């Protein structure tokens, strides 16, 4: 027999159970319908007419769509690499040193996290139109520059937050020991501090990658006609019609998101287990 | 030592670590934002020229009835959506933070997944449900069609925008609430229950005051993104559901009135700053107690 719920075990009381069920339905039903309809053998997206993979084939026949996906993945990769470097440096600097204006820098680095997306999009639009025009007609990866720059600007503070949290658990005595044993400052940093924050680096990288892949608003303002990203392309398709093709693309992107989230959680769980043992 | 190395003893170290992120931040964040700020005091000259003339005309124009109404509406939408998110999300956060470890992990993933899912896809998914020939209307038609049921027009309305705003931002509310509730000292709750207070009374008089800092940050983390929402009003709303972000977008992409768009964007920034200031004041007051 199951025990009755504990005094504070709210998750097992029926009013809350019912509530959780409804909220879960609210959060997931639209997504599940979307996934189901992507396999629906009907142009009209409401009636179920049988299973098909045609829409997925159609997605891959659409050269523009595939190009936009390649753009998005490349932007996310570049942006992740740069954000990881900058975010880690910022986190270590703020953790390691006492200097005048530290609080100010700390607060400033939090700004890109809280500033509304639309404001940042506008800022990037003006910046690349008037202050630092990006040369037109550059060969492919270079033409993505403005979008990569914009993505790094809002991603690296997130990486810094994640790495900083991990640094809290670092025992400074370890670094001192390394220095006492003759390691230089940089050497101690690389050999002692960096291994400690490795799980945070992975988590930060996944975060930066997802943020970049998901961003629509800021990219919408920075993308040019030949640097269309995946969300921007999907947006223009959605504006015109609800087609099963959009369902198929969305399902693919959903699958990537689910995969990345589980990967991140897996890594976190493993890091936690290592800490315990 | 606890507070870190003194910078004077390690100048090159600090410069090497802090230099690159700070330079990036200044050049690619602070400068662009500052330029928007400068433009908000500018005037259009000719076809493409903008002169920073120090005028307040753009802000004055934002206070004209037409735009003031959109601004007020955006604030009202954001307030209502935040309130609904809080009411819906609080019980969820409560249940998660007191769940057994295994269930807790599952529930947390359940909240995180939508949080990580592309905003555009989530908004689009709602269209398929809310359309006249969408799933909800199909279901109602199937159930009540015999009674001459007409599809409910749900899309392109303020209702659809509100559903979209709550749908998209609910995880933004639940996660900070959960973080706050998870840190609560449970013995205080148990004491309250032991002494005869009911669950609702305990939540109202013990949990809410203790978690007020977390609730404040949940409000802020929901309110600011909702206020600046672009996609939900754009894709789900009608001509009457424009929010401030849609007006800003129009100034830059179609109307080509950058100074006015910049002023509107900065109004949004000012609201953000006020929100952050209020929240940190609240936090300081709690810390002082």
XYZ file of C-alpha atoms in Angstrom:
566
model
C 0.000 0.000 0.000
C 1.220 3.494 -0.755
C 1.854 5.812 2.136
C -0.407 8.822 2.479
C 1.274 12.019 1.330
C 3.571 13.646 3.863
C 2.678 16.906 5.533
C 4.410 19.056 2.945
C 4.285 16.630 0.044
C 2.138 18.995 -2.010
C 2.898 17.224 -5.263
C 0.853 14.231 -4.092
C -2.279 16.057 -2.999
C -5.082 15.869 -5.493
C -5.844 19.577 -6.017
C -2.249 20.187 -6.942
C -2.022 16.993 -8.945
C -4.971 18.151 -11.011
C -3.421 21.596 -11.379
C -0.096 20.153 -12.536
C -1.919 17.990 -15.034
C -3.741 20.977 -16.499
C -0.602 23.096 -16.668
C 1.270 20.203 -18.265
C -1.491 19.861 -20.824
C -1.369 23.593 -21.503
C 2.414 23.534 -21.984
C 2.651 20.381 -24.046
C -0.595 19.906 -25.975
C 0.225 22.556 -28.608
C 3.663 21.047 -29.185
C 2.338 17.493 -29.383
C -0.319 18.537 -31.894
C 2.390 20.216 -33.938
C 4.489 17.063 -33.977
C 1.507 14.865 -34.853
C 0.437 17.131 -37.700
C 3.933 17.055 -39.202
C 3.234 13.381 -40.042
C -0.257 14.050 -41.350
C -0.904 13.120 -44.944
C -3.065 16.149 -45.692
C -2.424 19.652 -46.953
C -5.041 21.000 -44.594
C -3.588 20.620 -41.174
C -6.652 19.718 -39.181
C -7.938 16.297 -40.174
C -5.853 13.194 -39.723
C -5.495 11.414 -43.055
C -2.782 8.906 -42.319
C 0.931 8.805 -41.696
C 3.473 10.294 -44.094
C 7.072 11.491 -44.096
C 6.524 13.605 -47.225
C 6.745 16.927 -45.442
C 10.188 16.059 -44.155
C 11.326 15.229 -47.673
C 9.886 18.556 -48.831
C 11.865 20.369 -46.133
C 15.115 18.988 -47.452
C 14.197 19.782 -51.061
C 13.841 23.446 -50.148
C 17.345 24.804 -50.782
C 16.686 28.146 -49.081
C 15.434 26.421 -45.989
C 18.427 24.110 -45.817
C 20.764 27.084 -46.327
C 19.052 28.931 -43.484
C 19.548 25.900 -41.266
C 23.237 25.740 -42.207
C 23.507 29.467 -41.436
C 21.886 29.051 -38.044
C 24.072 26.119 -37.033
C 27.248 27.904 -38.171
C 26.290 31.098 -36.347
C 25.535 29.095 -33.219
C 28.916 27.329 -33.432
C 30.925 30.545 -33.874
C 28.919 32.393 -31.271
C 29.308 29.544 -28.775
C 33.082 29.418 -29.185
C 33.540 33.170 -28.682
C 30.950 33.411 -25.882
C 32.566 30.548 -24.033
C 35.967 32.231 -24.139
C 34.726 35.705 -23.186
C 32.275 34.473 -20.558
C 34.900 32.307 -18.870
C 37.479 35.088 -18.840
C 34.928 37.500 -17.366
C 33.855 35.004 -14.696
C 37.428 34.229 -13.635
C 38.445 37.906 -13.603
C 35.492 38.928 -11.443
C 36.000 35.991 -9.111
C 39.752 36.273 -8.751
C 40.446 39.969 -8.444
C 39.504 42.837 -6.242
C 39.649 46.072 -8.205
C 37.990 49.458 -8.210
C 34.759 49.368 -10.192
C 34.301 45.635 -9.796
C 30.677 45.986 -8.754
C 30.062 48.256 -11.711
C 31.546 45.788 -14.199
C 29.635 42.977 -12.535
C 26.352 44.855 -12.904
C 27.152 45.947 -16.452
C 27.759 42.352 -17.581
C 24.271 41.464 -16.337
C 22.693 44.093 -18.586
C 22.594 42.075 -21.829
C 20.622 39.429 -19.911
C 17.869 41.809 -18.824
C 17.680 44.329 -21.654
C 14.553 43.639 -23.757
C 15.383 41.795 -26.956
C 13.731 44.375 -29.153
C 15.989 47.127 -27.768
C 19.072 45.069 -28.410
C 17.879 44.239 -31.912
C 17.364 47.909 -32.679
C 20.782 48.762 -31.229
C 22.473 46.170 -33.439
C 20.573 47.369 -36.493
C 21.749 50.954 -36.021
C 25.264 49.890 -35.082
C 25.817 47.842 -38.218
C 24.045 50.367 -40.432
C 25.722 53.537 -39.229
C 28.593 53.005 -36.785
C 30.434 49.959 -38.081
C 28.989 49.046 -41.485
C 29.772 45.436 -42.284
C 31.223 45.228 -45.815
C 28.616 43.901 -48.232
C 29.283 40.916 -50.449
C 31.786 39.138 -48.232
C 32.186 35.401 -48.838
C 29.936 33.122 -46.840
C 31.115 32.630 -43.290
C 32.277 36.261 -43.040
C 28.901 37.582 -44.134
C 27.441 36.106 -40.938
C 29.671 38.426 -38.863
C 27.052 40.906 -37.619
C 24.718 38.140 -36.445
C 27.544 36.289 -34.704
C 28.632 39.503 -32.975
C 25.088 40.260 -31.846
C 24.647 36.716 -30.525
C 27.927 36.787 -28.600
C 26.915 40.066 -26.970
C 23.838 38.544 -25.373
C 25.241 35.022 -24.822
C 28.562 35.563 -23.099
C 27.018 37.046 -19.914
C 24.975 33.832 -19.548
C 28.153 31.765 -19.813
C 29.783 34.050 -17.230
C 26.904 33.445 -14.796
C 27.142 29.664 -15.157
C 30.938 29.578 -14.775
C 30.848 32.000 -11.853
C 28.414 29.756 -9.999
C 30.782 26.836 -10.431
C 33.781 28.864 -9.257
C 32.024 29.452 -5.923
C 32.778 25.846 -5.023
C 36.472 26.118 -5.874
C 38.864 25.863 -2.988
C 41.355 28.695 -3.426
C 43.902 26.784 -1.355
C 44.347 24.454 -4.342
C 45.478 27.282 -6.544
C 47.800 28.582 -3.832
C 49.252 25.117 -3.426
C 49.973 24.991 -7.136
C 51.729 28.341 -6.937
C 53.686 27.260 -3.871
C 54.832 24.259 -5.844
C 56.252 26.587 -8.439
C 53.486 27.002 -11.003
C 53.095 30.489 -12.427
C 49.791 32.337 -12.256
C 48.660 31.275 -15.738
C 49.866 27.751 -15.244
C 47.941 27.453 -11.968
C 44.866 28.843 -13.683
C 45.071 26.438 -16.590
C 45.978 23.305 -14.656
C 43.935 23.762 -11.493
C 41.073 26.181 -12.010
C 40.065 25.226 -15.540
C 39.655 21.495 -14.805
C 37.438 22.397 -11.864
C 35.072 24.466 -13.989
C 34.911 22.009 -16.894
C 31.278 20.925 -16.255
C 30.273 24.586 -16.190
C 32.081 25.132 -19.483
C 29.995 22.390 -21.069
C 26.779 23.679 -19.566
C 27.667 27.215 -20.643
C 28.448 26.083 -24.173
C 25.116 24.276 -24.491
C 23.342 27.332 -23.140
C 25.081 29.662 -25.596
C 24.359 27.299 -28.482
C 20.648 27.076 -27.667
C 20.345 30.821 -27.111
C 21.885 31.474 -30.501
C 19.838 28.848 -32.310
C 16.603 30.123 -30.765
C 17.027 33.805 -31.209
C 14.565 35.412 -33.551
C 14.063 39.059 -32.608
C 17.679 40.213 -32.474
C 18.594 38.267 -35.597
C 15.561 39.662 -37.395
C 17.115 43.116 -37.052
C 20.675 42.112 -37.969
C 20.083 39.613 -40.788
C 20.490 40.787 -44.351
C 18.801 39.314 -47.415
C 21.539 36.684 -47.900
C 22.095 35.864 -44.253
C 18.677 34.482 -43.424
C 18.703 32.250 -40.372
C 16.403 29.393 -39.616
C 13.989 31.221 -37.272
C 13.843 34.209 -39.622
C 13.039 31.922 -42.542
C 10.403 30.037 -40.574
C 8.912 33.360 -39.506
C 8.448 34.456 -43.096
C 6.836 31.097 -43.899
C 4.521 31.287 -40.884
C 3.447 34.810 -41.805
C 2.102 33.559 -45.085
C 0.470 30.309 -44.176
C 0.243 27.406 -41.800
C 1.683 24.568 -43.848
C 2.620 21.030 -42.868
C 6.154 21.845 -44.006
C 6.526 24.341 -41.173
C 5.255 21.624 -38.818
C 7.975 19.293 -40.057
C 10.767 21.852 -39.623
C 9.487 22.782 -36.201
C 9.451 19.147 -35.175
C 13.062 18.777 -36.290
C 14.106 21.800 -34.261
C 12.109 20.538 -31.293
C 13.984 17.263 -31.485
C 17.305 19.116 -31.439
C 16.184 21.120 -28.406
C 15.076 18.018 -26.526
C 18.362 16.322 -27.343
C 20.465 19.277 -26.189
C 18.457 19.681 -22.991
C 18.876 16.034 -22.076
C 22.566 16.186 -22.896
C 22.964 19.200 -20.614
C 21.091 17.493 -17.780
C 23.078 14.310 -18.242
C 26.349 16.212 -17.972
C 25.106 18.046 -14.916
C 24.065 14.841 -13.216
C 27.433 13.277 -13.966
C 29.260 16.299 -12.552
C 27.152 16.121 -9.410
C 27.919 12.409 -9.037
C 31.651 13.081 -9.408
C 31.472 15.708 -6.695
C 29.865 13.261 -4.318
C 32.273 10.403 -4.886
C 42.256 36.790 0.393
C 38.637 35.645 0.536
C 37.692 38.509 -1.713
C 40.302 37.748 -4.330
C 43.684 39.074 -5.311
C 44.372 42.771 -5.104
C 44.542 44.035 -8.678
C 47.697 46.100 -7.981
C 49.746 42.982 -7.440
C 48.594 41.376 -10.691
C 47.891 44.076 -13.241
C 48.770 42.011 -16.322
C 46.687 39.119 -15.018
C 43.622 41.273 -14.572
C 44.119 42.991 -17.919
C 44.542 39.668 -19.691
C 41.408 38.191 -18.133
C 39.052 41.138 -18.006
C 40.324 42.975 -21.085
C 38.712 40.911 -23.862
C 35.196 40.575 -22.374
C 35.164 44.201 -21.260
C 36.306 45.428 -24.680
C 33.644 43.297 -26.379
C 30.986 44.526 -23.984
C 31.887 48.175 -24.537
C 32.217 47.995 -28.318
C 29.386 45.622 -29.156
C 26.888 46.337 -26.400
C 27.469 49.646 -24.649
C 28.231 51.606 -27.823
C 25.205 50.307 -29.792
C 22.878 51.002 -26.863
C 24.410 54.455 -26.389
C 23.856 55.176 -30.084
C 20.178 54.249 -29.731
C 20.004 56.620 -26.790
C 21.634 59.399 -28.825
C 19.266 58.737 -31.746
C 16.302 59.081 -29.446
C 17.217 62.793 -29.272
C 17.699 63.067 -33.040
C 15.802 64.448 -36.002
C 15.469 63.079 -39.517
C 17.354 65.143 -42.067
C 16.704 64.400 -45.726
C 16.199 60.798 -46.808
C 18.710 58.905 -44.719
C 20.420 61.498 -42.520
C 19.879 61.758 -38.806
C 21.079 64.710 -36.821
C 21.473 64.412 -33.065
C 19.827 67.710 -32.281
C 19.076 67.141 -28.609
C 15.346 67.423 -29.188
C 12.752 65.849 -26.949
C 10.256 65.808 -29.814
C 10.482 62.009 -30.190
C 9.575 61.415 -26.570
C 6.832 64.020 -26.841
C 5.462 62.158 -29.844
C 5.501 58.896 -27.898
C 3.125 60.566 -25.467
C 0.595 61.423 -28.165
C -2.747 59.663 -27.517
C -2.211 57.074 -30.269
C 1.129 55.884 -28.898
C 0.266 56.511 -25.286
C -2.627 54.122 -25.730
C -0.335 51.424 -27.144
C 2.138 52.032 -24.342
C -0.595 51.798 -21.711
C -1.953 48.696 -23.380
C 1.479 47.044 -23.408
C 1.889 47.774 -19.701
C -1.608 46.428 -18.987
C -0.946 43.281 -21.078
C 2.362 42.733 -19.315
C 0.795 43.237 -15.875
C -2.095 40.883 -16.597
C 0.117 38.216 -18.177
C 2.522 38.405 -15.222
C -0.365 38.083 -12.780
C -1.781 35.056 -14.605
C 1.680 33.480 -14.792
C 2.096 33.989 -11.043
C -1.302 32.525 -10.196
C -0.815 29.552 -12.507
C 2.868 29.096 -11.734
C 2.915 29.405 -7.950
C 1.122 26.112 -7.207
C 3.356 24.427 -9.792
C 6.520 25.788 -8.187
C 5.200 24.797 -4.767
C 4.471 21.237 -5.857
C 7.867 20.889 -7.552
C 9.884 22.190 -4.627
C 8.208 19.819 -2.164
C 8.154 16.772 -4.451
C 10.272 13.690 -3.816
C 13.719 13.952 -5.485
C 12.934 11.678 -8.440
C 9.615 13.280 -9.282
C 11.158 16.695 -8.752
C 13.792 16.053 -11.409
C 11.132 14.915 -13.873
C 8.909 17.910 -13.186
C 11.825 20.314 -13.510
C 12.708 18.889 -16.915
C 9.032 19.240 -17.799
C 9.218 22.963 -17.106
C 12.666 23.454 -18.651
C 11.905 21.845 -22.005
C 9.396 24.459 -23.138
C 11.760 27.091 -21.733
C 14.448 25.905 -24.154
C 12.109 25.440 -27.074
C 12.212 28.011 -29.811
C 9.885 30.912 -29.079
C 8.753 31.111 -32.670
C 7.793 27.445 -32.756
C 5.866 27.726 -29.518
C 3.946 30.728 -30.778
C 3.304 29.001 -34.073
C 2.047 25.895 -32.293
C -0.657 27.997 -30.684
C -1.894 29.205 -34.070
C -2.693 25.636 -35.053
C -4.863 25.309 -31.947
C -6.606 28.669 -31.953
C -7.431 29.098 -35.658
C -11.067 29.008 -36.823
C -10.360 25.590 -38.301
C -7.914 24.795 -35.495
C -8.039 21.894 -33.109
C -10.075 23.582 -30.385
C -12.770 24.655 -32.799
C -12.700 21.241 -34.479
C -13.222 19.623 -31.113
C -16.081 21.947 -30.220
C -17.614 21.437 -33.644
C -17.444 17.695 -33.195
C -19.068 17.948 -29.777
C -21.641 20.659 -30.419
C -21.971 20.676 -34.207
C -25.482 19.221 -33.963
C -26.531 22.355 -32.099
C -25.476 24.611 -34.962
C -22.101 25.483 -33.450
C -20.172 28.253 -35.205
C -16.362 28.313 -34.801
C -15.251 30.685 -32.053
C -13.079 33.403 -33.581
C -10.081 33.205 -31.278
C -7.156 34.113 -33.513
C -6.097 37.690 -34.188
C -7.531 38.939 -30.942
C -6.335 40.255 -27.615
C -7.402 36.940 -26.135
C -5.009 35.021 -28.387
C -2.185 37.426 -27.536
C -2.798 36.920 -23.816
C -2.837 33.128 -24.222
C 0.417 33.404 -26.179
C 2.111 35.659 -23.637
C 1.205 33.367 -20.738
C 2.093 30.246 -22.695
C 5.523 31.522 -23.665
C 6.480 33.076 -20.341
C 5.104 30.621 -17.795
C 8.479 28.851 -17.365
C 10.119 32.270 -16.762
C 7.853 32.591 -13.711
C 7.978 29.030 -12.430
C 11.772 28.653 -12.396
C 12.596 31.653 -10.133
C 9.606 30.830 -7.925
C 10.862 27.284 -7.586
C 14.375 28.535 -6.752
C 12.912 30.687 -3.968
C 10.542 28.061 -2.551
C 13.210 25.386 -2.628
C 15.363 27.424 -0.234
C 12.617 27.885 2.356
C 13.203 26.680 5.855
C 10.697 23.854 6.050
C 10.593 23.744 9.825
C 8.798 27.102 9.790
C 6.064 25.646 7.596
C 5.800 22.554 9.732
C 5.590 24.722 12.843
C 2.747 26.706 11.323
C 0.865 23.549 10.355
C 1.504 21.938 13.749
C 0.143 24.984 15.500
C -3.139 24.503 13.703
C -2.976 26.791 10.699
C -4.390 25.281 7.517
C -2.383 24.882 4.341
C -3.820 27.981 2.701
C -3.225 30.099 5.792
C 0.315 28.775 6.059
C 0.987 29.622 2.436
C -0.490 33.084 2.778
C 1.131 34.070 6.101
C 4.364 32.052 6.111
C 5.417 30.989 2.610
C 4.551 34.170 0.726
C 6.386 36.580 3.072
C 9.426 34.301 3.243
C 9.566 33.903 -0.516
C 8.856 37.542 -1.312
C 12.313 38.211 -2.769
C 11.930 35.239 -5.109
C 8.422 36.320 -6.066
C 9.727 39.803 -6.825
C 12.398 38.414 -9.124
C 9.853 36.105 -10.789
C 7.664 39.160 -11.432
C 10.583 41.071 -12.910
C 11.800 38.165 -15.028
C 8.302 37.725 -16.454
C 7.202 41.340 -16.742
C 10.185 42.664 -18.695
C 10.201 40.075 -21.483
C 6.390 40.221 -21.768
C 6.459 43.998 -22.045
C 8.951 43.775 -24.918
C 7.172 40.891 -26.658
C 7.169 41.069 -30.404
C 6.138 37.663 -31.710
C 2.944 36.981 -29.754
C 1.157 40.220 -30.741
C 2.589 40.013 -34.243
C 1.512 36.453 -35.042
C -1.507 35.951 -32.774
C -2.921 39.446 -32.452
C -5.185 41.526 -34.623
C -4.794 45.152 -35.705
C -5.969 46.137 -32.250
C -3.415 44.111 -30.268
C -0.208 45.906 -31.199
C 2.291 46.200 -28.400
C 5.176 48.613 -28.118
C 7.701 46.249 -29.712
C 5.571 46.051 -32.861
C 5.507 49.833 -33.106
C 9.280 49.955 -32.637
C 9.781 47.359 -35.350
C 7.603 49.350 -37.729
C 9.656 52.525 -37.210
C 12.815 50.702 -38.205
C 11.670 48.335 -40.905
C 8.834 50.210 -42.604
C 8.137 53.768 -41.434
C 11.866 54.534 -41.426
C 11.632 56.925 -38.523
C 14.644 55.778 -36.550
C 14.765 58.581 -33.974
C 11.158 57.925 -32.972
C 11.790 54.170 -32.858
C 14.873 54.805 -30.734
C 12.845 56.910 -28.302
C 10.234 54.148 -27.981
C 12.961 51.538 -27.458
C 14.469 53.683 -24.752
C 11.134 54.110 -23.032
C 11.182 50.326 -22.754
C 14.727 50.502 -21.385
C 13.714 53.076 -18.777
C 10.887 50.821 -17.594
C 13.401 47.952 -17.397
C 15.814 50.018 -15.323
C 13.025 51.144 -12.992
C 11.996 47.510 -12.549
C 15.533 46.431 -11.715
C 15.974 49.338 -9.291
C 12.711 48.498 -7.516
C 13.663 44.856 -7.233
C 17.119 45.507 -5.827
C 15.653 48.025 -3.358
C 13.185 45.345 -2.268
C 15.987 42.824 -1.907
C 18.099 45.227 0.144
C 15.165 45.900 2.446
C 14.691 42.172 3.021
C 18.407 41.643 3.597
C 18.410 44.495 6.112
C 15.626 42.818 8.060
